[in-house]
Every structure is written in structure tokens, then in C-alpha cells.
Amino acid sequence: MASLSSSPWLHLLLLLVAMGGTFAAAGGSGNPTAGFQKVQLADGDFQVQSPYNVPESQRFQYRNGVRTFWVHRNDKPFNTVTHTNPRSEVKLRGHDYSSGVWQFEGYGYVPSGTSGVSVMQIHNEEGAAHSTVLMLHVYDGVLRFYSGAAIEPDIYDRWFRLNVMHDVGASTVAVYVDGERKFSTSVTPSESYYFKFGVYMQHHDQSSCMESRWTNVTLYTKH
Ligand SMILES: *[C@@H]1O[C@H](CO)[C@@H](O)[C@H](O)[C@H]1NC(C)=O
């Protein structure tokens, strides 16, 4: 006859208790920016890249602290040399980093209908074997790591707080939505990195127009 201590139910119960503890720790109700220092950003650090054949004001607006980015599916790239997909994005200029822990914080908004687009990236230095270590894509209302793992299922039509942490030494990234840790992974090391946000059309399921809005963008670091 099975004793209580060898009961599979007891083992399952203990496992669930242990997992509950792990999830609580990973979920982290705390502030992702705790222990970080703010990096001073000037307006000039927000370098806009938008389709070369139309005035910037037709694909980007900065009003009342909110940056709005949009592109159409058949827009041109951001210059005449590149063959990349249409984008209207900010490159955080002058804050490339190659060590330490860095964090992007922004409040984002993606209107329903926008699909097949990257809204935020960690970009490598020009000429690197891979151009990014992280992209956050939106497909049908789901925020994903590239076109893979789902990070947040319901991203449309609301302001969400996004924190993206990059530990350069450990080569890991972590994504927080509304203060909760939702995703982390290890990434391929590169020489240096910078953050981008806005809209950058991807390769499948694109909507005819893609839009995202951003406010209160802040950069943090920890050494
Ligand atoms: C951005 O910051 C301002 C000032 O702190 C605040 O009033 C506003 O609610 C913030 N916006 C969002 C979307 O959180």
C-alpha cells in the first residue's frame, strides 16, 4: 500500500508550491528600473528615420510629448541606398553601449489593425553579422519576440509600459510589460548596441498602414 510520502499527488502538490514560488519571483511586482540610473536624453538624441520620398511630417508627429509613427505597406526605405522595409522610427543616437546593463523604458500604444511590424529594437553596430539582438513585433494584437514567443497577448488600443533590459556582460535580454517580467532570453553578443522604436514593417501579415505611439521614453543604465 502506498504511503503518503510516496503519493504522486503529494509530489505534484510540492511541485506546484515550488513553481508558484518561482513564478512569484520571476513576475516581480517591483519596479524594473530600481537600482538603475537615468541617462539624460535631449531632443536631438531622438533621430527620426522615415521613408525618403515623403516629408518626415507625413510619417511622424511629435505633439504634447507623444511621438506618433506610421508607414504604409508600399512606402520606400529610409534612404536611397538601403533595401530595407519601410520604417518610421527613432534611433536613440549618441547612446551606443558596449558594456553594463541598459534599459529602455517607454509607454507605447498600438492601434488595432496594425500588424506585421516591429515596434521596438535593440540594434547592433552597423556591419554586424546580425543587425539586432531583440525585436518586438506585433501580429494581430500580440506582442512577440521577433515572430516567435508571445510576450503580451492584448496589446491593442491601450497605453502599456514597456521596459527592455539588456545585460551586455551576461548577453541576456528581459522584457517587462506594465512592470511585470514577461520574457527573457540569451542573445548573441555583439560589439555595441542602440535602441530604436516606432514602426518597421516586417515580412508577413502586414497591415496596409502600421502605427505606434510612444511617450515618456527614458534610458537607464547600471554598471
Ligand atoms: C507620461 O509622464 C507624464 C508626466 O509624468 C504623466 O502625466 C503621463 O501620464 C505619462 N504618460 C503615460 C502614458 O503614462
Coordinates of C-alpha atoms and ligand atoms in Angstrom, one line a residue:
M1 CA 0.0 0.0 0.0
A2 CA 1.4 3.4 -0.9
S3 CA 2.4 5.6 2.0
L4 CA 1.6 9.3 2.0
S5 CA 5.2 10.4 1.3
S6 CA 5.4 8.4 -1.9
S7 CA 2.0 9.6 -3.1
P8 CA 2.2 11.1 -6.6
W9 CA -0.4 13.7 -5.5
L10 CA 1.8 14.9 -2.7
H11 CA 4.7 15.2 -5.2
L12 CA 2.5 17.2 -7.6
L13 CA 1.4 19.4 -4.7
L14 CA 5.0 20.1 -3.7
L15 CA 6.0 20.8 -7.3
L16 CA 3.2 23.3 -7.7
V17 CA 4.1 25.1 -4.4
A18 CA 7.8 25.2 -5.7
M19 CA 6.7 26.5 -9.1
G20 CA 4.4 29.1 -7.5
G21 CA 7.4 30.5 -5.6
T22 CA 9.5 30.6 -8.8
F23 CA 6.8 32.5 -10.8
A24 CA 6.2 35.0 -8.0
A25 CA 10.0 35.7 -8.0
A26 CA 10.1 35.9 -11.8
G27 CA 6.9 38.0 -12.0
G28 CA 8.4 40.6 -9.8
S29 CA 5.9 43.2 -8.6
G30 CA 8.8 45.6 -8.1
N31 CA 10.0 48.4 -10.3
P32 CA 12.2 47.2 -13.2
T33 CA 14.2 50.4 -13.0
A34 CA 15.1 50.0 -9.3
G35 CA 18.9 50.3 -8.9
F36 CA 19.4 51.9 -12.4
Q37 CA 20.5 55.5 -13.1
K38 CA 18.6 57.6 -15.6
V39 CA 20.6 58.7 -18.7
Q40 CA 20.0 62.3 -19.7
L41 CA 18.3 62.5 -23.2
A42 CA 18.0 65.6 -25.3
D43 CA 15.5 66.0 -28.1
G44 CA 18.4 65.8 -30.6
D45 CA 19.1 62.2 -29.4
F46 CA 15.9 61.1 -31.0
Q47 CA 16.9 60.7 -34.6
V48 CA 13.9 60.0 -36.9
Q49 CA 14.3 57.6 -39.8
S50 CA 11.3 57.8 -42.2
P51 CA 10.6 57.0 -45.9
Y52 CA 12.9 59.1 -48.1
N53 CA 10.2 60.0 -50.7
V54 CA 7.8 61.8 -48.4
P55 CA 8.3 64.6 -45.9
E56 CA 9.0 63.4 -42.4
S57 CA 5.9 65.2 -41.2
Q58 CA 3.8 62.7 -43.3
R59 CA 5.0 59.7 -41.3
F60 CA 6.0 61.2 -37.9
Q61 CA 4.5 63.6 -35.5
Y62 CA 5.7 64.9 -32.1
R63 CA 2.9 66.5 -30.2
N64 CA 2.2 67.0 -26.5
G65 CA 5.1 64.7 -25.6
V66 CA 3.8 61.9 -27.8
R67 CA 5.7 60.6 -30.8
T68 CA 3.4 59.0 -33.4
F69 CA 5.0 56.9 -36.2
W70 CA 3.2 55.3 -39.2
V71 CA 4.1 53.8 -42.5
H72 CA 2.2 52.4 -45.5
R73 CA 3.0 49.0 -46.8
N74 CA 4.4 50.3 -50.1
D75 CA 6.5 53.1 -48.6
K76 CA 10.1 53.5 -49.6
P77 CA 13.0 52.7 -47.2
F78 CA 14.5 55.5 -45.1
N79 CA 17.3 56.2 -47.6
T80 CA 18.0 55.5 -51.3
V81 CA 20.9 53.1 -50.5
T82 CA 19.3 50.5 -48.3
H83 CA 16.8 47.9 -49.4
T84 CA 15.2 47.5 -46.0
N85 CA 11.5 47.6 -45.5
P86 CA 9.6 50.9 -44.8
R87 CA 10.1 52.3 -41.4
S88 CA 9.3 55.4 -39.3
E89 CA 11.5 55.0 -36.3
V90 CA 13.6 56.8 -33.8
K91 CA 17.2 55.8 -33.3
L92 CA 18.4 56.8 -29.9
R93 CA 21.5 58.5 -31.1
G94 CA 24.7 59.1 -29.2
H95 CA 24.0 56.4 -26.5
D96 CA 25.5 53.3 -28.1
Y97 CA 26.7 51.0 -25.4
S98 CA 29.0 48.0 -25.2
S99 CA 29.1 47.0 -21.5
G100 CA 27.0 47.2 -18.4
V101 CA 23.2 46.8 -18.1
W102 CA 21.0 49.1 -20.1
Q103 CA 17.3 49.6 -20.0
F104 CA 14.8 51.2 -22.4
E105 CA 11.6 52.4 -20.9
G106 CA 8.7 53.8 -22.8
Y107 CA 4.9 54.0 -22.8
G108 CA 3.7 52.5 -26.1
Y109 CA 0.3 52.4 -27.9
V110 CA -0.5 50.3 -30.9
P111 CA -3.9 51.0 -32.5
S112 CA -5.9 47.9 -33.5
G113 CA -5.4 46.9 -37.1
T114 CA -1.6 47.5 -37.0
S115 CA 0.1 44.2 -37.8
G116 CA 3.3 42.7 -39.3
V117 CA 5.6 45.3 -37.8
S118 CA 8.4 45.8 -35.3
V119 CA 7.7 48.5 -32.7
M120 CA 11.0 48.3 -30.7
Q121 CA 14.5 47.0 -31.4
I122 CA 17.9 46.6 -29.8
H123 CA 20.2 47.2 -32.8
N124 CA 23.8 46.1 -33.2
E125 CA 26.5 48.3 -34.6
E126 CA 26.4 48.8 -38.4
G127 CA 28.0 45.9 -40.2
A128 CA 27.5 43.3 -37.5
A129 CA 26.6 39.7 -38.6
H130 CA 23.1 40.1 -37.2
S131 CA 21.6 43.6 -37.2
T132 CA 19.6 43.1 -34.0
V133 CA 19.5 41.1 -30.7
L134 CA 15.9 41.9 -30.0
M135 CA 12.9 43.0 -31.9
L136 CA 9.4 43.3 -30.6
H137 CA 6.8 42.6 -33.3
V138 CA 3.1 43.0 -33.3
Y139 CA 0.9 40.5 -35.2
D140 CA -2.9 40.6 -34.7
G141 CA -2.7 42.3 -31.3
V142 CA 0.0 40.0 -29.9
L143 CA 3.4 41.4 -28.9
R144 CA 6.1 38.9 -29.8
F145 CA 9.8 38.3 -29.6
Y146 CA 10.5 38.6 -33.3
S147 CA 7.7 36.5 -34.9
G148 CA 8.2 33.9 -32.1
A149 CA 7.4 33.7 -28.4
A150 CA 4.3 35.7 -27.3
I151 CA 5.2 38.4 -24.7
E152 CA 1.8 40.1 -24.3
P153 CA -1.5 38.8 -25.8
D154 CA -3.6 42.0 -25.8
I155 CA -1.5 45.0 -26.9
Y156 CA -4.0 47.0 -29.0
D157 CA -5.7 50.3 -28.1
R158 CA -4.1 50.9 -24.7
W159 CA -1.1 52.5 -23.2
F160 CA 1.3 49.9 -21.9
R161 CA 4.6 50.4 -20.0
L162 CA 7.4 48.7 -21.7
N163 CA 10.8 48.0 -20.1
V164 CA 13.5 46.2 -22.0
M165 CA 16.6 45.3 -20.1
H166 CA 19.9 44.2 -21.8
D167 CA 22.7 42.8 -19.6
V168 CA 25.6 43.0 -22.0
G169 CA 28.1 41.0 -19.9
A170 CA 25.6 38.1 -19.5
S171 CA 24.2 38.5 -23.0
T172 CA 20.6 38.4 -21.8
V173 CA 17.6 40.5 -22.5
A174 CA 14.4 40.7 -20.5
V175 CA 11.0 42.3 -21.4
Y176 CA 8.6 43.8 -18.9
V177 CA 5.1 44.9 -19.7
D178 CA 3.3 47.1 -17.1
G179 CA 6.1 46.4 -14.6
E180 CA 5.9 42.6 -14.9
R181 CA 8.6 40.5 -16.3
K182 CA 7.1 38.7 -19.3
F183 CA 10.0 37.3 -21.3
S184 CA 13.8 36.8 -21.1
T185 CA 16.3 35.0 -23.3
S186 CA 20.0 34.9 -24.0
V187 CA 21.2 36.7 -27.1
T188 CA 24.3 36.6 -29.4
P189 CA 27.0 39.1 -28.3
S190 CA 27.9 42.0 -30.5
E191 CA 30.3 44.9 -30.3
S192 CA 27.9 47.7 -29.4
Y193 CA 24.1 48.3 -29.3
Y194 CA 21.5 51.1 -29.5
F195 CA 17.7 51.3 -29.0
K196 CA 15.1 52.0 -31.7
F197 CA 11.3 52.4 -31.5
G198 CA 8.5 53.3 -33.9
V199 CA 7.3 51.1 -36.8
Y200 CA 9.4 49.0 -39.1
M201 CA 7.5 46.8 -41.5
Q202 CA 8.2 43.0 -41.3
H203 CA 7.9 40.2 -43.8
H204 CA 4.4 38.7 -43.3
D205 CA 0.9 39.6 -42.2
Q206 CA 1.5 43.4 -42.7
S207 CA -1.5 45.7 -42.5
S208 CA -1.8 48.4 -45.1
C209 CA -0.9 51.0 -42.5
M210 CA 1.2 50.4 -39.4
E211 CA 1.3 52.8 -36.5
S212 CA 2.7 53.1 -33.0
R213 CA 2.8 55.9 -30.4
W214 CA 5.4 56.5 -27.7
T215 CA 5.7 58.8 -24.8
N216 CA 7.9 59.2 -21.7
V217 CA 10.8 57.3 -23.3
T218 CA 13.6 57.0 -20.8
L219 CA 17.0 55.4 -20.9
Y220 CA 18.6 53.8 -17.8
T221 CA 21.9 52.1 -17.1
K222 CA 23.6 50.2 -14.3
H223 CA 27.4 49.4 -14.1
Ligands
LIG1 C1 4.0 60.4 -19.0 O1 4.5 61.2 -18.0 C2 3.6 62.3 -17.5 C3 4.4 63.1 -16.5 O2 5.0 62.3 -15.5 C4 2.4 61.7 -17.0 O3 1.5 62.6 -16.6 C5 1.7 60.8 -18.0 O4 0.6 60.1 -17.5 C6 2.7 59.7 -18.6 N1 2.1 59.1 -19.7 C7 1.8 57.8 -19.7 C8 1.1 57.2 -20.9 O5 2.0 57.1 -18.8

